[in-house]
CSV table of C-alpha atoms in Angstrom, one decimal:
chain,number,residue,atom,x,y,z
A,1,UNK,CA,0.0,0.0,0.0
A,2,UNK,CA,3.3,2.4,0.0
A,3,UNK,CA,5.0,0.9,-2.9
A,4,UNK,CA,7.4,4.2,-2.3
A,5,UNK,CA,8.8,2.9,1.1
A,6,UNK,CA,9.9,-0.8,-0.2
A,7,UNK,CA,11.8,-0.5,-3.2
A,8,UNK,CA,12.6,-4.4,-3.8
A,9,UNK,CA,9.2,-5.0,-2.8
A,10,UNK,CA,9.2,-5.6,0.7
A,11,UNK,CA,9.8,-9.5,0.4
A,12,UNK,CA,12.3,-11.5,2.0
A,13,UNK,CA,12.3,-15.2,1.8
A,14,UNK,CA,12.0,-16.9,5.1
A,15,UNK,CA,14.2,-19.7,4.9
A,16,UNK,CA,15.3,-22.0,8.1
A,17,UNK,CA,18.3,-19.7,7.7
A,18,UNK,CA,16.7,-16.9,7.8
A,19,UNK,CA,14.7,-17.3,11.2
A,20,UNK,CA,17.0,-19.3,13.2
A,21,UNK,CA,17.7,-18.0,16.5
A,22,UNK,CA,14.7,-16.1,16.6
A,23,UNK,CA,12.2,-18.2,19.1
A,24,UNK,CA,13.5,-16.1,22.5
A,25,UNK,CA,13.3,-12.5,20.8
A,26,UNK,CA,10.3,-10.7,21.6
A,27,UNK,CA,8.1,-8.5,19.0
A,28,UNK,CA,7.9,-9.3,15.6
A,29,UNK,CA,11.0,-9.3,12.9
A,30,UNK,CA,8.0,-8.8,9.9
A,31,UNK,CA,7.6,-5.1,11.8
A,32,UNK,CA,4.1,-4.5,12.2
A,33,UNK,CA,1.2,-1.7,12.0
A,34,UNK,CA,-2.2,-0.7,13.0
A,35,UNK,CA,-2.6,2.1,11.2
A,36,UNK,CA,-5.0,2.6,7.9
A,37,UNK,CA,-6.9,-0.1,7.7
A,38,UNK,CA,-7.2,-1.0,4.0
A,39,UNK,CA,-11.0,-1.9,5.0
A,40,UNK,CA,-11.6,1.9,5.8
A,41,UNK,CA,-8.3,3.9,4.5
A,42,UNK,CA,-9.0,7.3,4.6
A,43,UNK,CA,-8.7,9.2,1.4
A,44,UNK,CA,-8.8,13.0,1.2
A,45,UNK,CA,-10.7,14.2,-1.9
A,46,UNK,CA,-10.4,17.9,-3.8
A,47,UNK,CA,-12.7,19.9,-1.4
A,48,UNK,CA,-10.7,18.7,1.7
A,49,UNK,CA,-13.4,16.2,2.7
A,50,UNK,CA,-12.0,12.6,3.8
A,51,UNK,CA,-13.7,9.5,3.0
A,52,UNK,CA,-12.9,6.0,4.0
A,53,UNK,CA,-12.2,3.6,1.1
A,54,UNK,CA,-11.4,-0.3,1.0
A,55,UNK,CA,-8.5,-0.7,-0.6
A,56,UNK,CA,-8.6,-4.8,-0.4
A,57,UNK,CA,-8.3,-5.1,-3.8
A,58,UNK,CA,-4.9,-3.7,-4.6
A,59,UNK,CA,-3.9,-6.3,-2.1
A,60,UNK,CA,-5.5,-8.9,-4.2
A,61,UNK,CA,-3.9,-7.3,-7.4
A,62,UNK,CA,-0.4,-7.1,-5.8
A,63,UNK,CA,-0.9,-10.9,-4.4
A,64,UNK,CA,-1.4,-11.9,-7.8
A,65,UNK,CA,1.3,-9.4,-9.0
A,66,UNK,CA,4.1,-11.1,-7.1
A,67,UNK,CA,2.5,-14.9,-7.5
A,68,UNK,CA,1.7,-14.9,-3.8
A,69,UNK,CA,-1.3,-17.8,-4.2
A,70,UNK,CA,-1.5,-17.8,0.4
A,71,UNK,CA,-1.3,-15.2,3.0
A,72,UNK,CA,-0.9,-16.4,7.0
A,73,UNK,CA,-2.3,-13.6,9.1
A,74,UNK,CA,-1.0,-13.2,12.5
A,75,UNK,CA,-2.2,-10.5,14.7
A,76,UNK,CA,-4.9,-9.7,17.0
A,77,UNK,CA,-9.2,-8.5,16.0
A,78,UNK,CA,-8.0,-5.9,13.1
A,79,UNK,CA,-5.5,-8.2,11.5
A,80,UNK,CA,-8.2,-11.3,11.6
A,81,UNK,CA,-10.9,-8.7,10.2
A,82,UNK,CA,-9.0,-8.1,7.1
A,83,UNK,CA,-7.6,-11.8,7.0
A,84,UNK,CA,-11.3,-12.4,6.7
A,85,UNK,CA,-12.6,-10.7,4.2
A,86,UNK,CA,-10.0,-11.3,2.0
A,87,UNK,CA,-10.9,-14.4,2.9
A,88,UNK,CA,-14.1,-13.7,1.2
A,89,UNK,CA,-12.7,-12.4,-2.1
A,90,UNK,CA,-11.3,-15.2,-2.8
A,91,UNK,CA,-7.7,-15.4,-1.1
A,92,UNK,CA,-6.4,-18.1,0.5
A,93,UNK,CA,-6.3,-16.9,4.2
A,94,UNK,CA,-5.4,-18.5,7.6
A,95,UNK,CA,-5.2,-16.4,10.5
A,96,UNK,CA,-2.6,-16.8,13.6
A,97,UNK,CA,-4.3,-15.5,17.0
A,98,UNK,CA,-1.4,-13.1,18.4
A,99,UNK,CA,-2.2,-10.0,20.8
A,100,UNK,CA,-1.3,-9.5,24.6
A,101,UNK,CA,-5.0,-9.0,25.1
A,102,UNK,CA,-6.0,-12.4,25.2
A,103,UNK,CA,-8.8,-11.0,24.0
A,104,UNK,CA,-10.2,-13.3,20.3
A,105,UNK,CA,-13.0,-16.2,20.5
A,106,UNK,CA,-12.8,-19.5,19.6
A,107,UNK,CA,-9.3,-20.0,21.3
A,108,UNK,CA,-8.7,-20.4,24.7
A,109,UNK,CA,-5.2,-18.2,24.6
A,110,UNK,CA,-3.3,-15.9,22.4
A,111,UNK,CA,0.4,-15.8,22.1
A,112,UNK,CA,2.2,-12.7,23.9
A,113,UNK,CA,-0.5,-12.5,26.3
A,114,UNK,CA,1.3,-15.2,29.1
A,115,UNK,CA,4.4,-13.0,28.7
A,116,UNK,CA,2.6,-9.6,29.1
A,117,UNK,CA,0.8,-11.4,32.5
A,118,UNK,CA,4.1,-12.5,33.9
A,119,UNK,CA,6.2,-9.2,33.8
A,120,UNK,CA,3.1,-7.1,34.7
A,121,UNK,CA,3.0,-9.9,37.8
A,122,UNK,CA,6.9,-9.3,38.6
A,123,UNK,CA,6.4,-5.5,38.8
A,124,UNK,CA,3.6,-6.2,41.2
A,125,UNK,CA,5.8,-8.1,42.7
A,126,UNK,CA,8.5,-5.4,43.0
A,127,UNK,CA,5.7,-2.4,43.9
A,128,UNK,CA,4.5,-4.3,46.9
A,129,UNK,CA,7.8,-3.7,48.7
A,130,UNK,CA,7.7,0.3,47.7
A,131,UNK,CA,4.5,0.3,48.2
A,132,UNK,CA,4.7,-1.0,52.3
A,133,UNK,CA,7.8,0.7,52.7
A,134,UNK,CA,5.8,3.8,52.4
A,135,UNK,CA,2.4,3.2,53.3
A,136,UNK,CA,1.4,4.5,49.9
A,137,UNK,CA,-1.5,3.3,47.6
A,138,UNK,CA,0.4,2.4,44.1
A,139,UNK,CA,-2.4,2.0,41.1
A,140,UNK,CA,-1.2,0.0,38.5
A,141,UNK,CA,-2.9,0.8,34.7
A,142,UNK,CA,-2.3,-2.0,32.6
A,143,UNK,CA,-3.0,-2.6,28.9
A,144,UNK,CA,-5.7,-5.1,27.3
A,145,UNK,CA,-8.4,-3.0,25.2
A,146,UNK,CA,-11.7,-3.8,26.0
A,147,UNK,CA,-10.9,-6.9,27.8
A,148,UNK,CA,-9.9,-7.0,31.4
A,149,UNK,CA,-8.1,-10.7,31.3
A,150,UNK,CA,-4.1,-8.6,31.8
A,151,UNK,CA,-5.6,-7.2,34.7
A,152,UNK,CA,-7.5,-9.9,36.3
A,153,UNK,CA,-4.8,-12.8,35.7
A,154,UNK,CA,-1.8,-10.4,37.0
A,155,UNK,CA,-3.7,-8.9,39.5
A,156,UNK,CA,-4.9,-12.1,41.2
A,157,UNK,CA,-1.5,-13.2,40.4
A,158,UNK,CA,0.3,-10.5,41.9
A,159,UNK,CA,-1.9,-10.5,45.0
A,160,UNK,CA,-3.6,-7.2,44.2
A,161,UNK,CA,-5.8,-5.3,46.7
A,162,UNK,CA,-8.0,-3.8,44.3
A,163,UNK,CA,-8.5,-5.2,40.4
A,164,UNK,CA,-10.6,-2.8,38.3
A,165,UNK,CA,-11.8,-4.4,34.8
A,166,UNK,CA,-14.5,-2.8,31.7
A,167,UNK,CA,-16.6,-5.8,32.4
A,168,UNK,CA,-17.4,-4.2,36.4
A,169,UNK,CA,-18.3,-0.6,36.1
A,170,UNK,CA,-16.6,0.0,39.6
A,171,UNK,CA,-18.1,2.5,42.4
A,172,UNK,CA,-15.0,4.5,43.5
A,173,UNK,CA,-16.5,4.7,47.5
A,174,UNK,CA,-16.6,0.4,47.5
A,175,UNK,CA,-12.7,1.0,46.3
A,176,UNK,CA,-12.2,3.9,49.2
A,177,UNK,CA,-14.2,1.0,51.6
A,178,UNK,CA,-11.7,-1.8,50.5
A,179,UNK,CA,-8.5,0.8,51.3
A,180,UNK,CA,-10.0,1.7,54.6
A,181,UNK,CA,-10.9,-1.6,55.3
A,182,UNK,CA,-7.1,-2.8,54.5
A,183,UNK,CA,-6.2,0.3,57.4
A,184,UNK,CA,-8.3,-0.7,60.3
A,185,UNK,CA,-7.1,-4.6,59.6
A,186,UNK,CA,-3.4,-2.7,60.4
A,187,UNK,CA,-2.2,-2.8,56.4
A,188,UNK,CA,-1.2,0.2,55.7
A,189,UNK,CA,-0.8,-0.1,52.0
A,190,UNK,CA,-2.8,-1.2,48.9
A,191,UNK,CA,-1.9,-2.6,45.1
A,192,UNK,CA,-5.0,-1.4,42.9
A,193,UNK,CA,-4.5,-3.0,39.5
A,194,UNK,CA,-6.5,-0.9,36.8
A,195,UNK,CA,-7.6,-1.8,33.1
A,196,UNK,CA,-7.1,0.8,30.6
A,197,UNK,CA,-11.1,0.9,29.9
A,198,UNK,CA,-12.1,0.2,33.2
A,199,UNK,CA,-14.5,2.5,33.8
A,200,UNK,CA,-16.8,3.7,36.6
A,201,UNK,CA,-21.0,2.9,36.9
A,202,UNK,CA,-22.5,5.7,34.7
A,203,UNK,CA,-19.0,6.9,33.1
A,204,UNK,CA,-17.7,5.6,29.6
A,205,UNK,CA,-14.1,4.6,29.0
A,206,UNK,CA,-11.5,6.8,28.6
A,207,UNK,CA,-10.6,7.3,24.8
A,208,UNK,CA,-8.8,8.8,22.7
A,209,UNK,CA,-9.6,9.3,18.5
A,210,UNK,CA,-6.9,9.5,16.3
A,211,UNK,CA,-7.3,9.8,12.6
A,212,UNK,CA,-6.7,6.5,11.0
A,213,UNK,CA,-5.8,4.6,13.9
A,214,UNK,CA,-7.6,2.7,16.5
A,215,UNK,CA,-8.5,4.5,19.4
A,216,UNK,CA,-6.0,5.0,22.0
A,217,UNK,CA,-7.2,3.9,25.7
A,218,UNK,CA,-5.3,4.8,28.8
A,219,UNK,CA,-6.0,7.5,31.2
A,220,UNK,CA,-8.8,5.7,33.9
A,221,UNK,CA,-5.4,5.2,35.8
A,222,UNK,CA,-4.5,9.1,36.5
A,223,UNK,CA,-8.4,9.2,37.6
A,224,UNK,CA,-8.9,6.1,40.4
A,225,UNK,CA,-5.3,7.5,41.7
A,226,UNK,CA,-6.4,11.4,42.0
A,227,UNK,CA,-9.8,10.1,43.5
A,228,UNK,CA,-8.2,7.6,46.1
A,229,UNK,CA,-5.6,10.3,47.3
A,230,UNK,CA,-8.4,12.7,48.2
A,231,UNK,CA,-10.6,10.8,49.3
A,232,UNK,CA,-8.4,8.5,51.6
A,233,UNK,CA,-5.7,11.3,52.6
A,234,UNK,CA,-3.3,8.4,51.9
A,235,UNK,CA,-0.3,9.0,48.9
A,236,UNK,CA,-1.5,7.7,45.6
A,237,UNK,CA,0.8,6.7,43.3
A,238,UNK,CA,0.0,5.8,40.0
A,239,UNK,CA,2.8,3.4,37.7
A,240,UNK,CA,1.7,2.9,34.2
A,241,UNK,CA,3.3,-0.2,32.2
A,242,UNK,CA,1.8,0.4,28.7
A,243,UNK,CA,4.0,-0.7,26.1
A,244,UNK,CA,6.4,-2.7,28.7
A,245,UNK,CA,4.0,-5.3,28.3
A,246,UNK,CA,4.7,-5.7,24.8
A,247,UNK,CA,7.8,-6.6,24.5
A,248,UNK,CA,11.1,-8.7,26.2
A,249,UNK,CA,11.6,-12.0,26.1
A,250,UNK,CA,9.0,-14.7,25.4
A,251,UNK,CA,8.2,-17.3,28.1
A,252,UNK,CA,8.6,-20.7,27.5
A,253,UNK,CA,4.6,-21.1,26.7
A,254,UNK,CA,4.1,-18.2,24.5
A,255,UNK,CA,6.9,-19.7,22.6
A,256,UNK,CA,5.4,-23.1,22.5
A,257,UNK,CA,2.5,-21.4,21.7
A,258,UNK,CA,4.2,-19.9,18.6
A,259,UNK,CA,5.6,-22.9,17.4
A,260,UNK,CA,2.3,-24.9,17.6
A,261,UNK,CA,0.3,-22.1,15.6
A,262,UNK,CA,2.7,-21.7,13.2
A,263,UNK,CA,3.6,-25.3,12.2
A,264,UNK,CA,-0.3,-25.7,12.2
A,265,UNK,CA,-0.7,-23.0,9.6
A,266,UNK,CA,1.7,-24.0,7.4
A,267,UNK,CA,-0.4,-27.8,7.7
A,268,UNK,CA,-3.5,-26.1,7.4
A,269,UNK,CA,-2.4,-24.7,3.9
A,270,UNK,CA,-0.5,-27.7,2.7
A,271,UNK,CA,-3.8,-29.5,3.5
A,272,UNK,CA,-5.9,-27.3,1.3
A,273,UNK,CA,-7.3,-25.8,4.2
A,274,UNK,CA,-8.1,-21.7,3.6
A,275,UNK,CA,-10.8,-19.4,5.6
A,276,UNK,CA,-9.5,-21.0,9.2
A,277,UNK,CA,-7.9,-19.2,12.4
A,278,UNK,CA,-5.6,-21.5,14.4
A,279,UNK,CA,-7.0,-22.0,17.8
A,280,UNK,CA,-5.5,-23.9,21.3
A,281,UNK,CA,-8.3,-25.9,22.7
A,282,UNK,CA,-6.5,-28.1,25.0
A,283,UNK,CA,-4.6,-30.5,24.9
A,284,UNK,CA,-4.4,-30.0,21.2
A,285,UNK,CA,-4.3,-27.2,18.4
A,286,UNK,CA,-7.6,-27.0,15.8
A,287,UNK,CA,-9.2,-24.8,13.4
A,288,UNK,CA,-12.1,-22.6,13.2
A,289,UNK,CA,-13.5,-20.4,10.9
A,290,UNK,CA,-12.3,-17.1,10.6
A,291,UNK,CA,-16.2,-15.5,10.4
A,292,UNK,CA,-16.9,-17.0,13.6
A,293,UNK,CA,-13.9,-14.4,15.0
A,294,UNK,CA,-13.6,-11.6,13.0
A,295,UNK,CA,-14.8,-8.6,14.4
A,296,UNK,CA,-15.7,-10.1,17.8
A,297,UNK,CA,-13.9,-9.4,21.2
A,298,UNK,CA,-14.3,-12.1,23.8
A,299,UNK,CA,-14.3,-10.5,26.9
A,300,UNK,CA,-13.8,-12.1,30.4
A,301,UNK,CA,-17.5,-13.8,31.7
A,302,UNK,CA,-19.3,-12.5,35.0
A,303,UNK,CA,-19.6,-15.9,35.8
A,304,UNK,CA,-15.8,-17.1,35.7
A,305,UNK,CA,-14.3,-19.2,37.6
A,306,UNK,CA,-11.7,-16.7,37.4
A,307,UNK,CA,-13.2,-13.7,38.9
A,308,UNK,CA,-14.7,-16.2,41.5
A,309,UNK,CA,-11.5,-16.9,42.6
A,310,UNK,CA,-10.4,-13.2,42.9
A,311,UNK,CA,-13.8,-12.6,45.2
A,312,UNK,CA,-12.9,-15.8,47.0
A,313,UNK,CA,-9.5,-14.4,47.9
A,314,UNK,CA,-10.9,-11.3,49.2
A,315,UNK,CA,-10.2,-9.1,46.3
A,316,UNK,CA,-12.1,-6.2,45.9
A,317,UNK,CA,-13.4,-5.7,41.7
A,318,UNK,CA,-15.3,-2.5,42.1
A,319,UNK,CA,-19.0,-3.4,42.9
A,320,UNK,CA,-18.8,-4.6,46.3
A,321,UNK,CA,-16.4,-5.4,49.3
A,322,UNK,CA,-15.7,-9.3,50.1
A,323,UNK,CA,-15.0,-10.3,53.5
């Protein structure tokens, strides 16, 4: 789509050569992007007006251009959207489930999103000592879109205080309750782990529009800290790990994980599969079709066993205190 900024074409051959020693490196040597979505790629016409386009088909005419008869699509809901409906003009498409967010149906876990739970877990780890040393409330915004399974996995992982996710609007007095609570029991500290859309009953998440881009979320953090600190008179601090999440090495599962998804799309299209997503459904690897996940976010269920287990440990998410 910017035939100006790869001059040889942009390809490189991906021999055994070419990717050995590559399993422990985090991020992604094909460099990535989620800007301008050739689904809605904004055009800006003579009167200065901007109109979306789909732009699909040069993708299909450059395909055919180069002899390219298979695409493997790994990324997270916006890659798997276009991997589908190319899908539906008539490319042969398998899609690769790989965001932090662990947030894509019909698989059970993404790569990247084990690694992104075990730092954010091991910073936890590190703020609880700050955080007693000091008797200091330390909120802790952590990536994961729309989904709260970063923050509900590292925060129960991490023995968290306080876990805020966009699936419980939370009511900032039941969070003041839980810190007061935590005082009278003599603990004069607390670990609030905060979603980037969590969002409070009656407010909306906390967004930000950019031209051409998805929109940027982050911000709830600065809020739940400013509100705690005055209404607690205890020091709020507020750590935000953003793009650390992304990145470092891999842990052993994610690149298990890898490995397993990738052999399994390169089966799936010497088998004369096409249209399919790899998914993990335990113990084994299988394949569903991309339809059934494009354009769908699967966020954590009110009734997991997961957030049961954060009530049972006494775990404050929001909406009410547990004993």
């Amino acid at each position: 789509m910017f035939p100006q900024q790869y001059p040889d074409g942009g390809f490189i051959p991906l021999t055994r050569e070419a990717v050995r020693g590559i399993t422990h490196l985090g991020g992604t040597i094909l460099g990535t992007t989620n800007r301008n979505n050739p689904l809605r790629f904004p055009r800006a016409n003579a009167d200065g007006t901007v109109e979306f386009v789909d732009r699909t088909d040069e993708i299909l005419d450059a395909f055919r251009l180069q002899g390219i008869d298979a695409l493997i699509t790994v990324g997270g809901d916006g890659s798997l959207e276009i991997a589908n409906a190319l899908h539906k003009k008539g490319c042969r498409v398998i899609g690769v489930p790989k965001t932090i967010d662990n947030d894509l149906e019909k698989t059970v876990i993404t790569f990247g999103f084990d690694t992104a739970v075990a730092f954010a877990t091991e910073c936890l780890d590190r703020l609880h000592t700050t955080a007693a040393s000091h008797g200091r409330i330390m909120v802790v915004e952590v990536m994961g879109r729309y989904a709260g399974w970063i923050a509900l996995n590292c925060g129960i992982a991490g023995s968290a205080d306080v876990i805020l996710i966009p699936e419980i609007p939370f009511d900032i007095d039941v969070v003041v309750q839980k810190i007061q609570q935590r005082d009278d029991q003599g603990r004069n500290f607390s670990i609030v782990v905060v979603s980037e859309a969590a969002h409070p009953l009656g407010g909306k998440i906390i967004a930000q529009s950019q031209f051409g881009r998805q929109e940027r979320l982050g911000g709830i953090g600065e809020i739940v800290a400013t509100e705690l600190e005055a209404r607690t008179g205890k020091e709020a601090r507020l750590v935000v790990l953003g793009h650390l999440l992304r990145g470092g090495s891999p842990t052993a599962f994610d690149r298990l994980t890898a490995l397993r998804f990738g052999a399994a799309a390169v089966r799936a299209l010497a088998e004369g599969m096409h249209g399919v997503m790899v998914a993990l459904d335990p113990p084994n690897v299988r394949y569903v079709p991309l339809e059934k996940v494009a354009k769908r976010t699967k966020t954590v269920p009110l009734d997991s066993d997961v957030i049961q287990t954060a009530r049972d440990l006494g775990i404050c998410l929001g909406d009410r205190l547990e004993r």
